[in-house]
CSV table of C-alpha atoms and ligand atoms in Angstrom, one decimal:
chain,number,residue,atom,x,y,z
E,1,MET,CA,-10.3,8.3,26.1
E,2,ALA,CA,-6.6,8.3,26.9
E,3,LEU,CA,-3.6,7.3,25.0
E,4,THR,CA,-2.8,3.6,25.1
E,5,VAL,CA,0.8,3.0,26.1
E,6,ILE,CA,2.2,-0.5,26.2
E,7,GLN,CA,5.8,-0.8,27.5
E,8,GLY,CA,8.0,-3.4,25.9
E,9,ALA,CA,5.2,-4.3,23.4
E,10,ASP,CA,5.3,-7.4,21.4
E,11,LEU,CA,4.9,-6.4,17.7
E,12,SER,CA,4.3,-9.9,16.2
E,13,SER,CA,0.6,-9.1,15.6
E,14,ARG,CA,1.5,-5.6,14.4
E,15,ASN,CA,3.4,-6.6,11.3
E,16,THR,CA,1.8,-8.8,8.7
E,17,PHE,CA,5.1,-10.7,8.1
E,18,GLY,CA,4.7,-11.9,11.7
E,19,MET,CA,8.3,-11.1,12.7
E,20,ARG,CA,8.6,-11.8,16.5
E,21,VAL,CA,10.1,-8.5,17.5
E,22,SER,CA,9.3,-5.9,20.2
E,23,CYS,CA,9.7,-2.2,20.8
E,24,ARG,CA,10.4,-0.1,23.9
E,25,ARG,CA,6.9,1.2,23.9
E,26,LEU,CA,3.8,1.2,21.7
E,27,VAL,CA,1.6,4.3,21.8
E,28,GLU,CA,-1.8,4.4,20.2
E,29,TYR,CA,-3.8,7.6,19.9
E,30,ARG,CA,-7.4,8.3,18.9
E,31,SER,CA,-7.3,12.0,18.0
E,32,GLU,CA,-5.0,14.7,16.9
E,33,GLN,CA,-5.1,16.1,20.4
E,34,GLU,CA,-4.0,12.8,21.9
E,35,LEU,CA,-1.1,12.7,19.5
E,36,ARG,CA,-0.1,16.2,20.4
E,37,ASP,CA,-0.3,15.5,24.1
E,38,TYR,CA,2.1,12.6,23.6
E,39,LEU,CA,4.5,14.6,21.4
E,40,VAL,CA,4.9,17.3,24.1
E,41,ASP,CA,6.0,14.8,26.7
E,42,ARG,CA,7.9,12.3,24.7
E,43,PRO,CA,11.6,11.7,25.4
E,44,SER,CA,13.0,13.5,22.3
E,45,GLU,CA,16.2,11.5,22.0
E,46,GLU,CA,14.3,8.2,21.4
E,47,PRO,CA,13.7,6.9,17.9
E,48,LEU,CA,10.1,7.1,16.7
E,49,LEU,CA,8.4,4.9,14.1
E,50,HIS,CA,4.9,5.5,12.9
E,51,ILE,CA,3.2,2.3,11.6
E,52,GLY,CA,-0.2,1.6,10.0
E,53,GLY,CA,-1.3,-2.0,9.6
E,54,GLY,CA,2.3,-3.1,9.4
E,55,SER,CA,1.7,-4.6,6.0
E,56,ASN,CA,4.7,-3.2,4.2
E,57,LEU,CA,7.4,-3.5,6.8
E,58,LEU,CA,10.1,-6.0,7.6
E,59,PHE,CA,11.3,-5.6,11.2
E,60,THR,CA,14.9,-6.7,11.0
E,61,LYS,CA,15.4,-6.5,14.8
E,62,ASP,CA,13.7,-5.2,18.0
E,63,PHE,CA,12.8,-1.5,17.7
E,64,PRO,CA,14.8,0.5,20.2
E,65,GLY,CA,12.2,3.3,20.7
E,66,THR,CA,8.5,4.2,20.4
E,67,VAL,CA,6.1,2.8,17.8
E,68,LEU,CA,3.2,5.1,17.2
E,69,HIS,CA,-0.1,3.9,15.8
E,70,SER,CA,-3.2,5.9,14.8
E,71,CYS,CA,-6.7,4.7,15.9
E,72,ILE,CA,-8.4,7.7,14.3
E,73,LYS,CA,-11.3,6.1,12.5
E,74,PHE,CA,-14.0,7.9,10.7
E,75,ILE,CA,-15.4,8.3,7.1
E,76,GLU,CA,-16.9,11.7,6.6
E,77,PRO,CA,-18.3,12.9,3.2
E,78,LEU,CA,-17.4,16.6,2.7
E,79,GLU,CA,-19.2,19.2,0.7
E,80,ALA,CA,-17.2,19.5,-2.5
E,81,ALA,CA,-15.8,23.0,-2.8
E,82,ALA,CA,-15.9,24.5,-6.3
E,83,GLY,CA,-12.8,23.5,-8.2
E,84,GLU,CA,-11.8,20.8,-5.7
E,85,GLY,CA,-10.5,17.5,-7.0
E,86,SER,CA,-7.4,15.5,-7.2
E,87,GLY,CA,-4.5,17.9,-7.2
E,88,GLY,CA,-6.8,20.9,-6.9
E,89,CYS,CA,-6.6,23.7,-4.4
E,90,CYS,CA,-7.6,23.1,-0.8
E,91,THR,CA,-8.4,24.8,2.4
E,92,PRO,CA,-7.4,22.9,5.5
E,93,PRO,CA,-10.5,21.9,7.4
E,94,GLY,CA,-10.7,23.3,10.9
E,95,GLU,CA,-9.5,21.5,13.9
E,96,ASN,CA,-13.0,20.6,15.0
E,97,SER,CA,-14.3,19.4,11.7
E,98,GLY,CA,-15.5,16.1,13.1
E,99,LEU,CA,-12.2,14.2,13.6
E,100,LEU,CA,-13.8,11.5,15.6
E,101,LYS,CA,-17.2,11.8,14.1
E,102,LYS,CA,-18.7,8.3,13.6
E,103,ALA,CA,-19.3,7.3,10.0
E,104,SER,CA,-23.0,8.1,9.6
E,105,PRO,CA,-23.2,10.1,6.5
E,106,ASP,CA,-26.3,9.8,4.3
E,107,ILE,CA,-25.1,10.1,0.8
E,108,SER,CA,-27.9,8.1,-0.7
E,109,ALA,CA,-29.3,11.3,-2.0
E,110,THR,CA,-26.1,11.8,-4.1
E,111,PRO,CA,-27.0,12.0,-7.8
E,112,ALA,CA,-25.6,9.0,-9.6
E,113,THR,CA,-23.0,11.0,-11.5
E,114,GLU,CA,-21.7,13.2,-8.7
E,115,GLU,CA,-18.2,13.3,-7.3
E,116,VAL,CA,-18.0,12.9,-3.6
E,117,LEU,CA,-15.1,14.0,-1.3
E,118,LEU,CA,-14.5,11.7,1.6
E,119,ARG,CA,-12.4,12.7,4.6
E,120,VAL,CA,-11.1,9.5,6.1
E,121,GLY,CA,-9.2,8.9,9.4
E,122,ALA,CA,-5.7,7.5,9.0
E,123,GLY,CA,-6.5,4.5,11.2
E,124,VAL,CA,-9.4,3.2,9.0
E,125,VAL,CA,-8.5,-0.2,7.5
E,126,TRP,CA,-8.1,0.4,3.8
E,127,ASP,CA,-10.3,-2.4,2.7
E,128,ASP,CA,-13.1,-1.2,5.1
E,129,LEU,CA,-13.1,2.0,3.1
E,130,CYS,CA,-13.2,0.1,-0.2
E,131,ALA,CA,-16.2,-2.0,1.1
E,132,TRP,CA,-17.9,1.2,2.3
E,133,CYS,CA,-17.5,2.9,-1.1
E,134,ALA,CA,-18.7,-0.2,-3.0
E,135,GLU,CA,-21.8,-0.4,-0.7
E,136,LYS,CA,-22.6,3.2,-1.5
E,137,GLY,CA,-22.1,2.6,-5.3
E,138,LEU,CA,-19.1,4.9,-5.4
E,139,TRP,CA,-16.3,4.2,-7.9
E,140,GLY,CA,-12.6,4.7,-7.3
E,141,THR,CA,-11.4,2.3,-4.7
E,142,GLU,CA,-12.8,-1.0,-6.0
E,143,ASN,CA,-9.6,-2.1,-7.9
E,144,LEU,CA,-7.7,-1.5,-4.7
E,145,SER,CA,-9.9,-3.9,-2.7
E,146,LEU,CA,-8.3,-6.2,-0.2
E,147,ILE,CA,-4.9,-4.4,-0.1
E,148,PRO,CA,-3.8,-4.9,3.5
E,149,GLY,CA,-3.1,-1.8,5.6
E,150,GLU,CA,-4.7,1.4,6.8
E,151,VAL,CA,-5.6,4.7,5.1
E,152,GLY,CA,-2.8,6.8,6.4
E,153,ALA,CA,-0.1,4.3,5.2
E,154,ALA,CA,-1.9,4.0,1.9
E,155,ALA,CA,-1.3,7.7,1.3
E,156,VAL,CA,2.3,7.4,2.3
E,157,GLN,CA,3.0,4.4,0.1
E,158,ASN,CA,0.7,5.2,-2.9
E,159,ILE,CA,-0.7,1.8,-2.9
E,160,GLY,CA,-1.7,0.5,-6.3
E,161,ALA,CA,-3.2,-2.5,-8.0
E,162,TYR,CA,-5.0,-3.5,-11.2
E,163,GLY,CA,-4.5,-0.2,-13.0
E,164,ARG,CA,-5.4,2.2,-10.2
E,165,GLU,CA,-3.2,4.0,-7.7
E,166,VAL,CA,-4.5,5.8,-4.6
E,167,LYS,CA,-2.7,9.0,-5.8
E,168,ASP,CA,-5.4,9.3,-8.4
E,169,LEU,CA,-8.0,9.6,-5.7
E,170,ILE,CA,-6.2,11.7,-3.1
E,171,VAL,CA,-7.0,15.3,-2.9
E,172,ARG,CA,-5.1,16.2,0.2
E,173,VAL,CA,-3.4,14.6,3.2
E,174,GLU,CA,-3.7,16.0,6.7
E,175,CYS,CA,-0.7,15.6,9.0
E,176,ILE,CA,0.7,16.5,12.4
E,177,ASP,CA,4.2,17.7,12.5
E,178,LEU,CA,6.0,15.3,14.9
E,179,LYS,CA,8.3,18.0,16.1
E,180,THR,CA,6.0,20.9,16.7
E,181,GLY,CA,2.6,19.2,16.9
E,182,GLU,CA,1.2,21.6,14.3
E,183,LYS,CA,-1.3,20.6,11.7
E,184,VAL,CA,-0.1,20.7,8.1
E,185,VAL,CA,-2.1,19.9,5.0
E,186,PHE,CA,-0.5,18.7,1.9
E,187,ASP,CA,-2.2,19.0,-1.5
E,188,ASN,CA,-1.9,16.0,-3.9
E,189,GLY,CA,0.8,17.8,-5.8
E,190,ASP,CA,2.9,18.5,-2.6
E,191,CYS,CA,2.9,14.8,-1.9
E,192,ARG,CA,5.0,14.2,-5.1
E,193,TYR,CA,3.5,10.8,-5.8
E,194,GLY,CA,5.3,8.2,-7.9
E,195,TYR,CA,5.1,4.5,-8.3
E,196,ARG,CA,4.8,3.2,-4.7
E,197,ASP,CA,6.5,6.5,-3.7
E,198,SER,CA,5.8,9.9,-2.2
E,199,ALA,CA,7.5,12.8,-0.4
E,200,PHE,CA,6.6,11.1,2.9
E,201,LYS,CA,9.0,8.3,2.0
E,202,ASN,CA,11.7,10.8,0.9
E,203,GLU,CA,12.3,14.4,2.0
E,204,LEU,CA,9.4,14.3,4.5
E,205,LYS,CA,10.3,10.9,5.9
E,206,GLY,CA,9.8,10.6,9.7
E,207,LYS,CA,8.6,14.2,10.0
E,208,TYR,CA,4.8,13.9,9.9
E,209,ALA,CA,2.0,11.6,11.1
E,210,VAL,CA,-0.9,11.4,8.7
E,211,THR,CA,-4.1,11.9,10.6
E,212,ALA,CA,-6.7,12.0,7.8
E,213,VAL,CA,-6.9,11.8,4.0
E,214,VAL,CA,-9.4,13.4,1.7
E,215,LEU,CA,-10.2,11.3,-1.3
E,216,LYS,CA,-12.3,11.9,-4.4
E,217,VAL,CA,-14.7,9.1,-5.4
E,218,THR,CA,-17.6,9.3,-7.8
E,219,GLY,CA,-21.0,8.0,-8.6
E,220,GLU,CA,-20.3,8.3,-12.3
E,221,TYR,CA,-20.0,4.9,-14.0
E,222,SER,CA,-16.2,4.4,-14.3
E,223,PRO,CA,-14.9,0.9,-14.1
E,224,GLU,CA,-11.2,0.4,-14.9
E,225,LEU,CA,-10.9,-3.1,-16.5
E,226,ASP,CA,-7.9,-2.7,-18.7
E,227,TYR,CA,-5.2,-4.1,-16.5
E,228,GLY,CA,-4.1,-7.7,-17.2
E,229,HIS,CA,-6.9,-10.1,-17.1
E,230,VAL,CA,-9.5,-8.0,-15.2
E,231,ARG,CA,-11.9,-7.6,-18.1
E,232,GLU,CA,-11.7,-11.3,-18.9
E,233,ALA,CA,-12.4,-12.2,-15.3
E,234,VAL,CA,-15.4,-9.7,-15.2
E,235,ILE,CA,-16.8,-11.3,-18.4
E,236,ARG,CA,-16.3,-14.8,-17.0
E,237,GLU,CA,-18.1,-13.8,-13.8
E,238,TYR,CA,-21.0,-11.7,-15.2
E,239,GLY,CA,-21.2,-12.7,-18.9
E,240,SER,CA,-20.5,-9.0,-19.9
E,241,ASP,CA,-18.3,-6.1,-19.1
E,242,GLU,CA,-21.3,-3.7,-19.1
E,243,LYS,CA,-23.7,-2.5,-16.4
E,244,LEU,CA,-21.3,-3.2,-13.6
E,245,THR,CA,-21.4,-1.8,-10.1
E,246,PRO,CA,-18.4,-1.1,-7.9
E,247,MET,CA,-19.4,-4.0,-5.8
E,248,MET,CA,-19.3,-6.4,-8.8
E,249,VAL,CA,-15.8,-5.2,-9.7
E,250,ARG,CA,-14.7,-5.4,-6.1
E,251,LYS,CA,-15.8,-9.1,-6.0
E,252,VAL,CA,-13.7,-9.9,-9.1
E,253,ILE,CA,-10.7,-8.2,-7.7
E,254,ILE,CA,-11.0,-9.9,-4.4
E,255,ASP,CA,-11.3,-13.3,-6.1
E,256,THR,CA,-8.3,-12.5,-8.3
E,257,ARG,CA,-6.1,-11.5,-5.3
E,258,LYS,CA,-7.2,-14.5,-3.2
E,259,GLY,CA,-6.2,-16.8,-6.1
E,260,LYS,CA,-2.7,-15.3,-6.3
E,261,LEU,CA,-1.7,-14.0,-2.9
E,262,PRO,CA,-1.4,-15.6,0.4
E,263,GLU,CA,-4.3,-15.2,2.8
E,264,PRO,CA,-2.9,-12.7,5.4
E,265,SER,CA,-4.5,-14.4,8.3
E,266,GLU,CA,-2.9,-17.8,7.4
E,267,VAL,CA,0.5,-17.0,5.9
E,268,GLY,CA,2.6,-14.0,6.9
E,269,SER,CA,3.9,-11.7,4.2
E,270,ALA,CA,4.2,-8.0,3.3
E,271,GLY,CA,2.6,-8.3,-0.2
E,272,SER,CA,5.0,-7.7,-3.1
E,273,PHE,CA,8.5,-7.8,-1.5
E,274,PHE,CA,10.2,-6.1,-4.5
E,275,ARG,CA,9.3,-3.2,-6.7
E,276,ASN,CA,8.9,-3.8,-10.4
E,277,PRO,CA,12.1,-2.4,-11.9
E,278,TYR,CA,12.0,0.4,-14.4
E,279,ILE,CA,15.0,-0.3,-16.6
E,280,THR,CA,16.7,1.5,-19.6
E,281,GLU,CA,16.2,0.3,-23.2
E,282,ASN,CA,19.8,-1.0,-23.1
E,283,GLN,CA,19.1,-3.1,-20.0
E,284,TYR,CA,15.9,-4.3,-21.5
E,285,ARG,CA,17.8,-5.5,-24.6
E,286,THR,CA,20.1,-7.5,-22.3
E,287,VAL,CA,17.1,-9.1,-20.6
E,288,GLU,CA,15.6,-9.9,-24.1
E,289,SER,CA,18.8,-11.5,-25.3
E,290,VAL,CA,19.1,-13.7,-22.2
E,291,ALA,CA,15.5,-14.8,-22.7
E,292,GLU,CA,16.1,-15.5,-26.4
E,293,ARG,CA,19.3,-17.4,-25.8
E,294,GLU,CA,17.8,-19.5,-23.0
E,295,GLY,CA,14.4,-20.0,-24.6
E,296,LEU,CA,12.4,-18.2,-21.8
E,297,GLY,CA,9.7,-17.0,-24.2
E,298,PRO,CA,8.6,-13.4,-24.7
E,299,VAL,CA,9.6,-10.9,-22.0
E,300,PRO,CA,6.5,-9.2,-20.6
E,301,HIS,CA,7.3,-5.4,-20.6
E,302,PHE,CA,5.5,-2.1,-20.5
E,303,PRO,CA,6.7,1.4,-21.4
E,304,VAL,CA,6.8,3.8,-18.4
E,305,GLU,CA,7.8,7.4,-17.8
E,306,GLY,CA,11.2,8.7,-18.8
E,307,GLY,CA,11.6,6.3,-21.8
E,308,LEU,CA,12.1,3.4,-19.3
E,309,VAL,CA,10.7,-0.1,-19.5
E,310,LYS,CA,9.0,-1.9,-16.7
E,311,VAL,CA,9.7,-5.7,-16.6
E,312,PRO,CA,7.7,-7.5,-13.9
E,313,ALA,CA,10.0,-8.6,-11.1
E,314,ALA,CA,7.7,-11.6,-10.7
E,315,TRP,CA,8.7,-12.8,-14.2
E,316,MET,CA,12.4,-12.6,-13.6
E,317,ILE,CA,12.2,-14.2,-10.2
E,318,ASP,CA,10.0,-16.9,-11.7
E,319,LYS,CA,12.5,-17.6,-14.5
E,320,CYS,CA,15.3,-17.9,-11.9
E,321,GLY,CA,13.3,-20.8,-10.5
E,322,TRP,CA,12.2,-19.3,-7.2
E,323,LYS,CA,8.5,-20.2,-7.2
E,324,GLY,CA,7.6,-22.1,-4.1
E,325,VAL,CA,11.3,-22.4,-2.9
E,326,ARG,CA,11.8,-22.6,0.9
E,327,ARG,CA,14.8,-21.6,2.9
E,328,GLY,CA,14.2,-22.7,6.5
E,329,ASN,CA,11.1,-20.9,7.7
E,330,ALA,CA,11.1,-18.4,4.9
E,331,GLY,CA,9.8,-19.0,1.4
E,332,VAL,CA,8.7,-17.7,-2.0
E,333,TRP,CA,5.0,-17.8,-2.7
E,334,ASP,CA,4.2,-20.4,-5.4
E,335,THR,CA,1.6,-18.4,-7.4
E,336,GLN,CA,3.2,-15.0,-7.1
E,337,PRO,CA,7.0,-15.2,-6.6
E,338,LEU,CA,7.1,-11.4,-5.9
E,339,VAL,CA,5.8,-12.3,-2.5
E,340,LEU,CA,8.2,-13.6,0.2
E,341,VAL,CA,6.4,-15.4,3.0
E,342,ASN,CA,6.9,-16.4,6.6
E,343,ALA,CA,6.2,-20.0,5.6
E,344,THR,CA,6.0,-21.6,9.1
E,345,GLY,CA,5.1,-18.5,11.1
E,346,LYS,CA,8.5,-18.9,12.8
E,347,ALA,CA,10.8,-17.2,10.3
E,348,SER,CA,13.4,-14.8,11.8
E,349,PRO,CA,14.3,-11.5,10.1
E,350,ASP,CA,17.6,-13.0,9.1
E,351,GLU,CA,15.9,-15.9,7.3
E,352,ILE,CA,13.8,-13.4,5.2
E,353,LEU,CA,16.9,-11.2,4.6
E,354,GLY,CA,18.9,-14.2,3.5
E,355,LEU,CA,16.3,-15.2,1.0
E,356,GLU,CA,16.0,-11.6,-0.2
E,357,ASN,CA,19.7,-11.4,-0.8
E,358,GLU,CA,19.8,-14.7,-2.7
E,359,ILE,CA,17.0,-13.6,-5.0
E,360,ILE,CA,18.6,-10.3,-5.7
E,361,ALA,CA,21.9,-11.9,-6.5
E,362,SER,CA,20.3,-14.6,-8.8
E,363,VAL,CA,18.3,-12.0,-10.8
E,364,LYS,CA,21.3,-9.7,-11.1
E,365,ASN,CA,23.4,-12.6,-12.2
E,366,ARG,CA,21.0,-13.8,-14.9
E,367,PHE,CA,19.4,-10.7,-16.2
E,368,GLY,CA,21.8,-7.9,-15.1
E,369,VAL,CA,18.9,-6.1,-13.2
E,370,THR,CA,19.2,-5.2,-9.5
E,371,LEU,CA,15.9,-5.7,-7.7
E,372,VAL,CA,15.0,-3.1,-5.0
E,373,PRO,CA,12.7,-4.1,-2.1
E,374,GLU,CA,9.4,-2.4,-1.9
E,375,VAL,CA,9.0,-3.5,1.7
E,376,GLU,CA,10.5,-1.0,4.2
E,377,HIS,CA,13.3,-2.5,6.3
E,378,ILE,CA,13.2,-1.3,9.9
A,1,EPU,N1,4.4,-13.2,-13.6
A,1,EPU,C1,5.2,-14.4,-13.8
A,1,EPU,N2,5.1,-15.4,-13.0
A,1,EPU,C2,4.2,-15.4,-11.9
A,1,EPU,C3,3.4,-14.3,-11.7
A,1,EPU,C4,3.6,-13.2,-12.5
A,1,EPU,O1,6.0,-14.4,-14.8
A,1,EPU,O2,4.2,-16.4,-11.2
A,1,EPU,C5,4.6,-12.1,-14.5
A,1,EPU,C6,3.5,-12.2,-15.6
A,1,EPU,O3,4.1,-11.7,-16.8
A,1,EPU,C7,2.5,-11.2,-15.1
A,1,EPU,C8,3.4,-10.1,-14.5
A,1,EPU,O4,4.4,-10.9,-13.8
A,1,EPU,O5,1.8,-10.6,-16.2
A,1,EPU,C9,2.7,-9.2,-13.5
A,1,EPU,O6,2.1,-10.0,-12.5
A,1,EPU,P1,0.9,-9.4,-11.6
A,1,EPU,O7,-0.2,-8.8,-12.6
A,1,EPU,O8,0.5,-10.4,-10.6
A,1,EPU,O9,1.4,-8.0,-11.0
A,1,EPU,P2,2.8,-7.6,-10.4
A,1,EPU,O10,3.4,-6.6,-11.3
A,1,EPU,O11,3.7,-8.8,-10.0
A,1,EPU,C10,1.8,-5.6,-9.1
A,1,EPU,C11,1.8,-5.0,-7.7
A,1,EPU,C12,0.8,-5.8,-6.8
A,1,EPU,C13,-0.5,-5.7,-7.4
A,1,EPU,C14,-0.5,-6.3,-8.8
A,1,EPU,C15,-1.8,-6.2,-9.6
A,1,EPU,C16,4.1,-4.1,-7.4
A,1,EPU,C17,5.4,-4.3,-6.8
A,1,EPU,N3,3.2,-5.1,-7.2
A,1,EPU,O12,2.4,-6.9,-9.0
A,1,EPU,O13,0.8,-5.2,-5.6
A,1,EPU,O14,-1.5,-6.4,-6.6
A,1,EPU,O15,0.5,-5.6,-9.6
A,1,EPU,O16,-2.0,-4.9,-9.9
A,1,EPU,O17,3.8,-3.2,-8.1
A,1,EPU,C18,1.8,-5.1,-3.4
A,1,EPU,O18,2.3,-4.0,-3.7
A,1,EPU,O19,2.0,-5.6,-2.3
A,1,EPU,C19,1.0,-5.8,-4.4
A,1,EPU,C20,0.5,-7.1,-4.2
């Protein structure tokens, strides 16, 4: 197998927003070695962007350099070393530890309560991993079902939904240094995970390509049903919140997501466009007094770290009247206003950016809170 190199590649199908942009070249690699080979020869002055499924990106213009994409795909159960687990110690696996090994593990013999470490290639579609785990009866990924994107990007972005975040499953992240081609392995703690955040988005940004992620899942019965209406939905579906399987929970999560979020194959979006703001007590009191004065009803809010308060951005955007609003080809999704969409498939980056700015201004004006996009602008 050789690298795939496409000069002047069209990126429309490489970003879920469906922005019609291109790059100077698109390079796809299938192994660490192929990536290294590319890095040795690459024109060093050229900008480099590593993408996954392109599900959390807004291309604002053509990309004037090389876009890299991993096609490293495998799911490989590892022997759990004593003491290994999320945030635990780790020994980097050797170069030849089966990088391109086909997923053919037999874990059916795993005792029902046992933890399993899975080493997963960065190019595996995230939801394929969730489906694989659910089929094997392994708990951990089921609440994160149907999140678009690939495993490498999931580890960079710390994807989360319905009370679970991928950081709680990640043991270590294997990377290639984009300057030297060397392999570097980051423990969970080194990744400095936070809400939709990691060191890979901050001090390590642009320096590494994730090639594989080691995750901890378990055969031990451990459904997480406490977020929002998940338990209610489970009881509605199965008549009880007991004796569940990961597959049963996965089904409920998939149905919930499908009911609220646009179908990626039909309407372009990048999921939640904004982060949920963490605000101070003082800011929260301002939001509350606006809600009281204007009869907006109780403000949904949740205490978070550092004495801060999380107020759902969706609630504020909703109360500013944005649900279902269209601006040219761009729009706000009508059942989840946190999601901006390419309503016609023909939206330009400027139309999305215009809508983004209007929403930020209206929320700031009404509630005094500045929304920050979650979607990375390129
Ligand atoms: N809300 C409204 N109006 C609406 C929708 C929601 O007021 O039309 C309010 C409600 O109070 C609701 C609250 O917003 O309780 C939260 O809504 P939801 O549970 O749908 O979650 P979210 O906070 O808006 C986050 C993630 C989603 C994830 C869901 C479920 C972020 C930025 N988004 O959204 O992630 O699926 O929780 O866990 O944290 C993504 O990142 O792309 C994504 C879809």
